[in-house]
CSV table of C-alpha atoms in Angstrom, one decimal:
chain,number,residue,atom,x,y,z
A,1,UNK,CA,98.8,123.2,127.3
A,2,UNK,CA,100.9,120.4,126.3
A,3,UNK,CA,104.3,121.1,124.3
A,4,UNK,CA,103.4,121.0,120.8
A,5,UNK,CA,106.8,118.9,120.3
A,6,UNK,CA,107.1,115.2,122.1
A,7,UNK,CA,109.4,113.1,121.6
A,8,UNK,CA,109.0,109.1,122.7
A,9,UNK,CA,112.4,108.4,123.8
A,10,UNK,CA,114.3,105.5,125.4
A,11,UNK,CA,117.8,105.6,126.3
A,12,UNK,CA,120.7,104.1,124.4
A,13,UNK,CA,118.3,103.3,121.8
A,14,UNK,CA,117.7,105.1,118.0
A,15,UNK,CA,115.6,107.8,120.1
A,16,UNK,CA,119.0,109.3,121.0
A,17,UNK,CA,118.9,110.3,117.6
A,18,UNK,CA,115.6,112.4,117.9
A,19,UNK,CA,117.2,113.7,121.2
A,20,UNK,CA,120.4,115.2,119.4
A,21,UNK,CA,118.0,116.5,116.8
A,22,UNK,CA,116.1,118.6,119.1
A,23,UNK,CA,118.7,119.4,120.8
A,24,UNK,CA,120.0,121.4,117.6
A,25,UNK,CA,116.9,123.4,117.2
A,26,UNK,CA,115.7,126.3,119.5
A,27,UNK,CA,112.1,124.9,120.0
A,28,UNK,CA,110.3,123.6,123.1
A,29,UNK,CA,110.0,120.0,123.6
A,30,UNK,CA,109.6,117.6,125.7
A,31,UNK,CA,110.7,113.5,126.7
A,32,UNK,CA,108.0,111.0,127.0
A,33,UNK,CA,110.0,107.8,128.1
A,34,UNK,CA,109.0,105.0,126.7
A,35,UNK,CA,110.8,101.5,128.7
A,36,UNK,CA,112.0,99.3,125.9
A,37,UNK,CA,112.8,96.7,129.0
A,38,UNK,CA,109.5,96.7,129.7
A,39,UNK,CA,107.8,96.4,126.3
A,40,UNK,CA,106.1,99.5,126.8
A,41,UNK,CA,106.7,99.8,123.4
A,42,UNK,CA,104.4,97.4,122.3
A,43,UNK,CA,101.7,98.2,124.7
A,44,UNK,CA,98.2,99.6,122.6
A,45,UNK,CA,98.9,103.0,124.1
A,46,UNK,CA,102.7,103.1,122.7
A,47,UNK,CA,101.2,101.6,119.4
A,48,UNK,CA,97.9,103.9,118.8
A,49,UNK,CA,101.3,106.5,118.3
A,50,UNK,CA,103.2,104.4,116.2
A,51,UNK,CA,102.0,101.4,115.1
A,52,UNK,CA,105.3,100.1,114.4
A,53,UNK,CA,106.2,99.6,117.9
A,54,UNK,CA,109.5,101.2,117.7
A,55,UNK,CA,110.5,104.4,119.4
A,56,UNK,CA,111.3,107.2,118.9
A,57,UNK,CA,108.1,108.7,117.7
A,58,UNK,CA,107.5,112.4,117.4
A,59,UNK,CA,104.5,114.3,118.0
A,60,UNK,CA,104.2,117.5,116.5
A,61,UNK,CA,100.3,119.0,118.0
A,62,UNK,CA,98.2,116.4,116.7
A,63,UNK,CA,100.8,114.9,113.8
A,64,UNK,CA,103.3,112.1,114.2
A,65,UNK,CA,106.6,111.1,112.8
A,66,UNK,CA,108.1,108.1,113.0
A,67,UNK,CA,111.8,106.5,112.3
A,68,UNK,CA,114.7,108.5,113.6
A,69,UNK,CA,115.9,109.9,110.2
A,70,UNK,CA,112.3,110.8,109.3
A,71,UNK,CA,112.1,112.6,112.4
A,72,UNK,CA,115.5,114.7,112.0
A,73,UNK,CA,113.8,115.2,108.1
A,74,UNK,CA,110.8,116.4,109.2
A,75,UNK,CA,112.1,118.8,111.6
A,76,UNK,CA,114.9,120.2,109.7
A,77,UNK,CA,112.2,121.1,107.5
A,78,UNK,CA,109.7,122.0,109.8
A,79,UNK,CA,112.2,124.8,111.3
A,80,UNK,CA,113.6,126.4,108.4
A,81,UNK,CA,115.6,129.2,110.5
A,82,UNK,CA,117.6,126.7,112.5
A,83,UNK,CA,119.2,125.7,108.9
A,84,UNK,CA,119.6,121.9,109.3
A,85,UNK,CA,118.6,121.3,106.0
A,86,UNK,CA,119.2,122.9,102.5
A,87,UNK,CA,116.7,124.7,101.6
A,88,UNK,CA,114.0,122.9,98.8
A,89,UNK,CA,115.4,124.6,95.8
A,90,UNK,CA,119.4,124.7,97.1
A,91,UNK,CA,121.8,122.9,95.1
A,92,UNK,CA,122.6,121.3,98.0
A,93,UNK,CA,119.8,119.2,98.6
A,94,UNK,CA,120.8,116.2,96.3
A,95,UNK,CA,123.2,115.0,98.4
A,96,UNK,CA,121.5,116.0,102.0
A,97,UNK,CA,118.7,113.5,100.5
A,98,UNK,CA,121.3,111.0,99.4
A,99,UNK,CA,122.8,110.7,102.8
A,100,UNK,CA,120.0,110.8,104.3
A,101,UNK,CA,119.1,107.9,103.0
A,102,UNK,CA,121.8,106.5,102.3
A,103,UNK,CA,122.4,106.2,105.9
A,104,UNK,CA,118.7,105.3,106.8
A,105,UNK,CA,118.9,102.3,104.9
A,106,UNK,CA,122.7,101.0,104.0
A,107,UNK,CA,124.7,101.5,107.2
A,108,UNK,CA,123.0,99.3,109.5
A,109,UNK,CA,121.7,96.1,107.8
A,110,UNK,CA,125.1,96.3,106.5
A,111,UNK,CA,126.8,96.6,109.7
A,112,UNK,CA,124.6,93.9,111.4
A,113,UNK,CA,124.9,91.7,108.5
A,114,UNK,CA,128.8,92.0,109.3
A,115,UNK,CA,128.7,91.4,112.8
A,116,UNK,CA,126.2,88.6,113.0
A,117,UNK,CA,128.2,86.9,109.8
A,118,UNK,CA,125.0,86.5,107.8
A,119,UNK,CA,126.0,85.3,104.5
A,120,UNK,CA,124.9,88.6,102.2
A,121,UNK,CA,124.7,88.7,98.5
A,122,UNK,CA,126.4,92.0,97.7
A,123,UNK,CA,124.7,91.8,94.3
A,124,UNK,CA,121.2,91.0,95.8
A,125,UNK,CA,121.5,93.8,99.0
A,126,UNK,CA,120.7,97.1,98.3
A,127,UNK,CA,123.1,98.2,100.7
A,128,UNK,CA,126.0,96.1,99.1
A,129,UNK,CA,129.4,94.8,100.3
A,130,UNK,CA,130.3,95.9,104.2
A,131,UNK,CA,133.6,97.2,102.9
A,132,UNK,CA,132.2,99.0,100.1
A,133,UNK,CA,129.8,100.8,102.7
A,134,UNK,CA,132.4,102.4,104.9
A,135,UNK,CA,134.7,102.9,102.1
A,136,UNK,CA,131.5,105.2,101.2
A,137,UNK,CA,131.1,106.8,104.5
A,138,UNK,CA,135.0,107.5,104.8
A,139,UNK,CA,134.7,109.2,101.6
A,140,UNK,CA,131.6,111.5,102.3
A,141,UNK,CA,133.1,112.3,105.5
A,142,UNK,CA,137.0,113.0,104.2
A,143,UNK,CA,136.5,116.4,103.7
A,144,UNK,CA,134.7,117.5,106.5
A,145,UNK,CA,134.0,118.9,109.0
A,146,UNK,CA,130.4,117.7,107.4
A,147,UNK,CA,129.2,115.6,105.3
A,148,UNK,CA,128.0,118.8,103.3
A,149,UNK,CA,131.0,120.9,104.2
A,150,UNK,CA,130.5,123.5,106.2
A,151,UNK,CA,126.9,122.7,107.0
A,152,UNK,CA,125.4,120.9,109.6
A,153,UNK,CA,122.7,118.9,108.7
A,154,UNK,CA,120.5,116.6,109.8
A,155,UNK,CA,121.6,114.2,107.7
A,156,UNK,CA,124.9,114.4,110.2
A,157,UNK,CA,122.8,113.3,112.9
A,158,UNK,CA,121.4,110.0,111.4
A,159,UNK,CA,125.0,109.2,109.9
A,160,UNK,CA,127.1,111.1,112.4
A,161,UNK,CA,124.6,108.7,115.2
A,162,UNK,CA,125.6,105.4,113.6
A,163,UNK,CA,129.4,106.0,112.4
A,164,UNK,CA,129.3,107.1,116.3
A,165,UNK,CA,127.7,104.3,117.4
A,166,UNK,CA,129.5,101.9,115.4
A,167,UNK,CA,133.0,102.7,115.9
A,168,UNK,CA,132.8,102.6,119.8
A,169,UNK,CA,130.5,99.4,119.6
A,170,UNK,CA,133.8,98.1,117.5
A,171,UNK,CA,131.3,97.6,114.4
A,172,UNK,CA,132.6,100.1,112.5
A,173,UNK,CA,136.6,100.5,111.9
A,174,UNK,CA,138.6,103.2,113.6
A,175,UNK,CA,139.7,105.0,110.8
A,176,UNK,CA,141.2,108.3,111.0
A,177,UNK,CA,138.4,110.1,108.7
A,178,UNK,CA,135.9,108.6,111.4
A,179,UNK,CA,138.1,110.1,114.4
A,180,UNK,CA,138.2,113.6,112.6
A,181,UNK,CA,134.0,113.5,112.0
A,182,UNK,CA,133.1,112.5,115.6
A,183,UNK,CA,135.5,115.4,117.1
A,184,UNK,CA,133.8,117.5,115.1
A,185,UNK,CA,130.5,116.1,116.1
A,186,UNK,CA,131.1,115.4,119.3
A,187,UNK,CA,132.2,119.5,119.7
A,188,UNK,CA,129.0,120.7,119.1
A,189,UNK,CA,126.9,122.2,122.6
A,190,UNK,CA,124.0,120.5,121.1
A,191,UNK,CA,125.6,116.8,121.1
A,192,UNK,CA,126.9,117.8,124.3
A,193,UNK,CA,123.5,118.0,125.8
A,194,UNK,CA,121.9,115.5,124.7
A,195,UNK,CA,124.8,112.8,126.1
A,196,UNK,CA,124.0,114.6,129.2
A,197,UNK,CA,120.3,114.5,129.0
A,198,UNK,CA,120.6,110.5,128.4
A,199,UNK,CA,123.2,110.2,131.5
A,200,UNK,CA,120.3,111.2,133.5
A,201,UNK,CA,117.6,109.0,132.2
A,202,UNK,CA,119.9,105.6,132.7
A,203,UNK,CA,120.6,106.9,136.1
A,204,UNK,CA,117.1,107.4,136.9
A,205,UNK,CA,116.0,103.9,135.4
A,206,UNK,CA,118.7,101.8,137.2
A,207,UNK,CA,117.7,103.7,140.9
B,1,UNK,CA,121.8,120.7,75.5
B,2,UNK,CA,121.6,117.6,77.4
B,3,UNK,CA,118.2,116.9,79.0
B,4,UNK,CA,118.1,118.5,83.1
B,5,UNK,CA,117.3,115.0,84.2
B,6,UNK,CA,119.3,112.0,83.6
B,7,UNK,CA,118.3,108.6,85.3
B,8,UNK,CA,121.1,106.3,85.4
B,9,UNK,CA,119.1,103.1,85.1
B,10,UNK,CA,119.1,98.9,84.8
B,11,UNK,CA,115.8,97.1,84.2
B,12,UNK,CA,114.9,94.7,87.1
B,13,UNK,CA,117.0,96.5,89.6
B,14,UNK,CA,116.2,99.3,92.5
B,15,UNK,CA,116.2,102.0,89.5
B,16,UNK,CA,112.4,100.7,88.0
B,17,UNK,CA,111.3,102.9,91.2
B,18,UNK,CA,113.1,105.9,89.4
B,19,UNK,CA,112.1,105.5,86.5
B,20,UNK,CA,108.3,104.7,87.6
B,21,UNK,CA,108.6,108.4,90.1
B,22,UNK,CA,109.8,109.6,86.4
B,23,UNK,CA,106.8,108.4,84.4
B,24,UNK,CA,104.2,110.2,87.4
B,25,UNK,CA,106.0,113.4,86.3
B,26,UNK,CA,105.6,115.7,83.4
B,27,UNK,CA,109.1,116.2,82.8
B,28,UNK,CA,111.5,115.4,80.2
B,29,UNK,CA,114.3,112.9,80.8
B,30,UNK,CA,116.6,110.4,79.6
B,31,UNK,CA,117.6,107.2,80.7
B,32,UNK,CA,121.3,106.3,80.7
B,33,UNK,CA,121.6,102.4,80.8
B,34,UNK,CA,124.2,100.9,83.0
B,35,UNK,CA,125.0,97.3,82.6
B,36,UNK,CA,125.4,96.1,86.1
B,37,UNK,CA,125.9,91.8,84.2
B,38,UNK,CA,129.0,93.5,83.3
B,39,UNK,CA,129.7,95.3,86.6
B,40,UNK,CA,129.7,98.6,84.8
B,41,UNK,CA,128.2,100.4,88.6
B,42,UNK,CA,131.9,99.7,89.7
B,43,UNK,CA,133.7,101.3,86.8
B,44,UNK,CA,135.4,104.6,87.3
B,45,UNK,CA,133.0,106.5,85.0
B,46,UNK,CA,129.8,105.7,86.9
B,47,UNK,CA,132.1,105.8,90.7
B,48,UNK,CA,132.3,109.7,89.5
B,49,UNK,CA,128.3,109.9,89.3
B,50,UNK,CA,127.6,108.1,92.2
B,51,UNK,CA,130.7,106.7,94.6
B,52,UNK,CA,128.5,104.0,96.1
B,53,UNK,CA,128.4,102.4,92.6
B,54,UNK,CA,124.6,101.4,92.2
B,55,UNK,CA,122.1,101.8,90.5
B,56,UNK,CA,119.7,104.7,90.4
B,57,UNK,CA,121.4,107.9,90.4
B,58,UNK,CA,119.9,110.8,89.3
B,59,UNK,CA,121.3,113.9,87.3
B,60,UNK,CA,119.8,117.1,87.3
B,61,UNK,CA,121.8,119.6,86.0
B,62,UNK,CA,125.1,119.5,88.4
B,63,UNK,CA,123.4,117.7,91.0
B,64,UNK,CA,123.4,114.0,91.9
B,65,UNK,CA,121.0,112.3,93.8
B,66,UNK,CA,121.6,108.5,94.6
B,67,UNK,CA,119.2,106.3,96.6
B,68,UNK,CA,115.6,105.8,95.5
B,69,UNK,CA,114.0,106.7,98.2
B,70,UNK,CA,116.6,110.0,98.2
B,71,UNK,CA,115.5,110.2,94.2
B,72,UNK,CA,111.6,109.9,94.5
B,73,UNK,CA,112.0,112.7,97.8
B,74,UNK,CA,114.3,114.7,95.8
B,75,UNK,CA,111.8,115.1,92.8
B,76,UNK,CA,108.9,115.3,94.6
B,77,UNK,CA,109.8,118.3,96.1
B,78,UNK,CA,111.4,119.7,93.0
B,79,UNK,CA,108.3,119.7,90.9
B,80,UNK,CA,105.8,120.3,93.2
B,81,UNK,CA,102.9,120.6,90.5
B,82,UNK,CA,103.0,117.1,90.5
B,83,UNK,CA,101.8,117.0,93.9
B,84,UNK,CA,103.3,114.0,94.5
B,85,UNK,CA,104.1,115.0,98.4
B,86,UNK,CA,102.5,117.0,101.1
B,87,UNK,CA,104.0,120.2,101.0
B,88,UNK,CA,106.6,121.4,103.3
B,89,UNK,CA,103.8,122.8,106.0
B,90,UNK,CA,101.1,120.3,105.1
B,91,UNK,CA,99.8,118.3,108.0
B,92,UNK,CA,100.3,114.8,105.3
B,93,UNK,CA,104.3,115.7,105.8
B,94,UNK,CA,104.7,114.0,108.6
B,95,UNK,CA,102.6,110.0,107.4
B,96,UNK,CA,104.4,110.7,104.2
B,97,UNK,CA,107.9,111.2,105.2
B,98,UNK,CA,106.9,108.5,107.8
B,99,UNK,CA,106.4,105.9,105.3
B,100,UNK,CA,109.3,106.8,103.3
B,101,UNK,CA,111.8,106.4,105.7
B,102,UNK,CA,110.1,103.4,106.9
B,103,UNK,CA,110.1,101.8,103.3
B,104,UNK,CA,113.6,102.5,102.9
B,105,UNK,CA,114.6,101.1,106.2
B,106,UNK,CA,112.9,98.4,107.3
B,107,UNK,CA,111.0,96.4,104.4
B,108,UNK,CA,114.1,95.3,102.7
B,109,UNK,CA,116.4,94.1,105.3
B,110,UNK,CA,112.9,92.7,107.1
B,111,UNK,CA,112.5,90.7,104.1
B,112,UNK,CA,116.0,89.7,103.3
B,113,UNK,CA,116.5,88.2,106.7
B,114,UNK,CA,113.6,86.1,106.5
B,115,UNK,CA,114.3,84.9,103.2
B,116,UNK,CA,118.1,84.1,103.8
B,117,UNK,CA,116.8,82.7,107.4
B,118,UNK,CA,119.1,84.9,109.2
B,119,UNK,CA,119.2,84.9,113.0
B,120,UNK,CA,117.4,88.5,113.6
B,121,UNK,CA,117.2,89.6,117.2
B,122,UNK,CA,114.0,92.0,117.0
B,123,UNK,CA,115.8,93.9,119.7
B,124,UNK,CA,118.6,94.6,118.1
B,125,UNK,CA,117.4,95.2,114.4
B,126,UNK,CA,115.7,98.5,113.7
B,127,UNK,CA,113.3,96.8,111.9
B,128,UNK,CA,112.5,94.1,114.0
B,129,UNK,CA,110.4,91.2,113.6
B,130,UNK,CA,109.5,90.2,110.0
B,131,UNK,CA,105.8,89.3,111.0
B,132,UNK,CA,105.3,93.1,113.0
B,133,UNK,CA,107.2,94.7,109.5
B,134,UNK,CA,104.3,92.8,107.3
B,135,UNK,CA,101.3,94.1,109.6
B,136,UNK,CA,102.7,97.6,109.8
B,137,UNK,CA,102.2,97.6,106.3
B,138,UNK,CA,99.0,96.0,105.7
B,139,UNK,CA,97.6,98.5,108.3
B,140,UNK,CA,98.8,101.7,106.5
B,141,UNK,CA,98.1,100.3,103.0
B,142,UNK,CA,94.2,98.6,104.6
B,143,UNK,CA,92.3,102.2,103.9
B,144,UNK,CA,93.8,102.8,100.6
B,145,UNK,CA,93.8,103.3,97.6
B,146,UNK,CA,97.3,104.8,98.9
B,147,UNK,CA,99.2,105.3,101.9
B,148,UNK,CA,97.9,108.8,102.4
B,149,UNK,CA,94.4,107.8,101.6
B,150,UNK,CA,93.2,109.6,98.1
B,151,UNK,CA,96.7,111.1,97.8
B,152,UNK,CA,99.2,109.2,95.7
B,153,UNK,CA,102.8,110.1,96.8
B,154,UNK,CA,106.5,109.4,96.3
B,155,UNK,CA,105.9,107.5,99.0
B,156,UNK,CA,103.8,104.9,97.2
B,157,UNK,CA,106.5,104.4,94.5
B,158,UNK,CA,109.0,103.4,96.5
B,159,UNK,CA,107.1,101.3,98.9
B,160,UNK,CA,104.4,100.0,96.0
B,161,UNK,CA,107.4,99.2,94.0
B,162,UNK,CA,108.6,96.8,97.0
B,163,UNK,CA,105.0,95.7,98.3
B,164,UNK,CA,104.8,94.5,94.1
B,165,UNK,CA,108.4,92.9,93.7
B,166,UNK,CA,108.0,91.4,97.5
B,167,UNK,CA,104.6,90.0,96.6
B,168,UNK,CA,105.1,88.3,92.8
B,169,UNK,CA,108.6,86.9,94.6
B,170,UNK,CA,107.0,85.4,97.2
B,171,UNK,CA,109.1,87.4,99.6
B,172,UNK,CA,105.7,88.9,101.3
B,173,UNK,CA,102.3,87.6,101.9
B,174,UNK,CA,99.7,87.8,99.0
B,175,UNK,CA,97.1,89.4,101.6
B,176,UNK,CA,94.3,91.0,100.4
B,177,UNK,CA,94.8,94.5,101.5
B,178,UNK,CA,98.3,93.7,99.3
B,179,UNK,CA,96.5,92.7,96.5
B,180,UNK,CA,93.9,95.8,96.2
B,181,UNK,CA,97.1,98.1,97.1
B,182,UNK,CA,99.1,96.6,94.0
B,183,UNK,CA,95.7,96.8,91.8
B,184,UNK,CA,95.7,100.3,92.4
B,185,UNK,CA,99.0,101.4,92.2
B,186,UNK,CA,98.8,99.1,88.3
B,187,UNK,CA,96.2,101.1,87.3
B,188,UNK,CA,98.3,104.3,87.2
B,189,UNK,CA,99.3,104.9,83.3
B,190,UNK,CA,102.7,105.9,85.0
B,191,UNK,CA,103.4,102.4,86.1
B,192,UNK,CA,101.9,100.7,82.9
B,193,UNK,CA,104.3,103.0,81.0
B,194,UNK,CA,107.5,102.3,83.0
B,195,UNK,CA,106.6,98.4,83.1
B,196,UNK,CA,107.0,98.9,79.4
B,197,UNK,CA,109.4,100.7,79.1
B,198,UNK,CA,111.5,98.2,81.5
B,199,UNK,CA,110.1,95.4,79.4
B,200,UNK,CA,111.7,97.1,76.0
B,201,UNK,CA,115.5,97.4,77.5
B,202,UNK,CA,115.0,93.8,79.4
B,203,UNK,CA,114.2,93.0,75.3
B,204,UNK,CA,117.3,95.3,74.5
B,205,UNK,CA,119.5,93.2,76.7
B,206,UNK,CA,118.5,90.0,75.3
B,207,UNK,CA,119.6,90.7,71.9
């Protein structure tokens, strides 16, 4: 019987967020890769699964999630004991959603927009000013060690993922609140893991 | 006693998807305008509500939820008499939070870049080509009447709201599955109402 969790994963791409994310629960799963080089991606097999033509996907038996902070939603939700997610009806819910989203759909057009000088409206953007964006990060992540406190969410994973990403691809500045959240991140077994997991794949794709 | 729910609002802006998630609901609330012509998301007052300093945010009782998509999510699952998403364990949880995500993510910046002509690597940008963004949504929208099929959802407001404002702004193709999706979502006494609505403080304004 196949694994009733699948994730479509490629290496060094947004998948690693759907591989941090099951690396936090306690559930069976397994790696389908998927070679970006190759365009496997965008084969009809790739795109029956998601017709988007991205990875990662997720198949859960016969369902399917797509878009990394989706996924990390979906399964916080899905697996209610490993508590990466306020509950429905917990107060602190509000601002798991707001990050969640926030993240999903501020920090990177933002960040590209920076980085490939595209001349950006902060008026017309949704996501605003670059500045004004990790000025709002650095504040949601001040206190810490989460963005919720003491809870680990999955909304860490989306934004802990990108202020990760983005501070060692020099996109995102190296401010002291950043250092503090990745430690913090970057402690946890189930990080740990993962980085491990994707070691493996890269070596296995270059031999 | 002030209402539960508070939507901090601005006609013409991302907040006409609160308000319209509002209208599908049978809840009181109030709408708290914020001028943003005078800048008044960037005053201390509203930087308190939400630190981002746009418009929507949501109040509900102590809680704060900013980000439409974040919003409609957020009272979706609050009032879930309004079955305006798949519950938690329904098989539908996974398309819907799918499309939501995806709405959030992709459409705008997608758009944006084409519009502004930026230089977009498909590689590199999460939501990739412009072209592969529009077909992915005329596929999910093709079966209709909504994105679930006979189920209208939360997502449908937020990515109905952009499908309508990308559409009569020229931004996205006026394709026929577009134009049936856009006929049914302005069929929904919900959306009539909020159009109204919107129409009476875009009136307001004026004087």
């Amino acid at each position: 019987m196949a694994r009733p969790l699948t994730l479509y994963y490629a290496p060094f791409s947004r998948a690693s967020r759907g591989l941090w994310m099951l690396e936090e629960l306690d559930e069976p799963y397994a790696l389908r890769l998927i070679d970006i080089r190759k365009g496997e991606q965008k084969r009809p097999e790739f795109l029956a699964i998601n017709p988007a033509g991205k990875v990662p996907a997720l198949r859960d038996g016969d369902r399917t999630v797509a878009e990394s902070a989706a996924i990390c939603a979906y399964l916080a939700d899905r697996f209610p004991d490993a508590k990466l997610a306020p509950a429905a009806d917990a107060p602190e819910r509000a601002a798991y959603l707001t990050w969640l989203f926030y993240a999903a759909s501020n920090i990177e057009p933002a960040v590209m927009a920076r980085a490939n000088k595209w001349d950006v409206s902060a008026y017309q953007a949704s996501w605003g000013g670059y500045e004004s964006v990790i000025d709002n990060i650095a504040g949601a992540v001040r206190r810490g060690p989460y963005l919720l406190g003491p809870q680990f969410t999955a909304a860490d994973v989306i934004l802990g993922s990108m202020v990760r990403f983005g501070v060692s691809a020099k996109l995102i500045p190296n401010r002291p609140e950043f250092t503090a959240y990745i430690a913090h991140l970057e402690a946890r077994p189930a990080l740990q893991r993962a980085i491990k997991i994707e070691a493996e794949y890269v070596a296995q794709l270059k031999t």
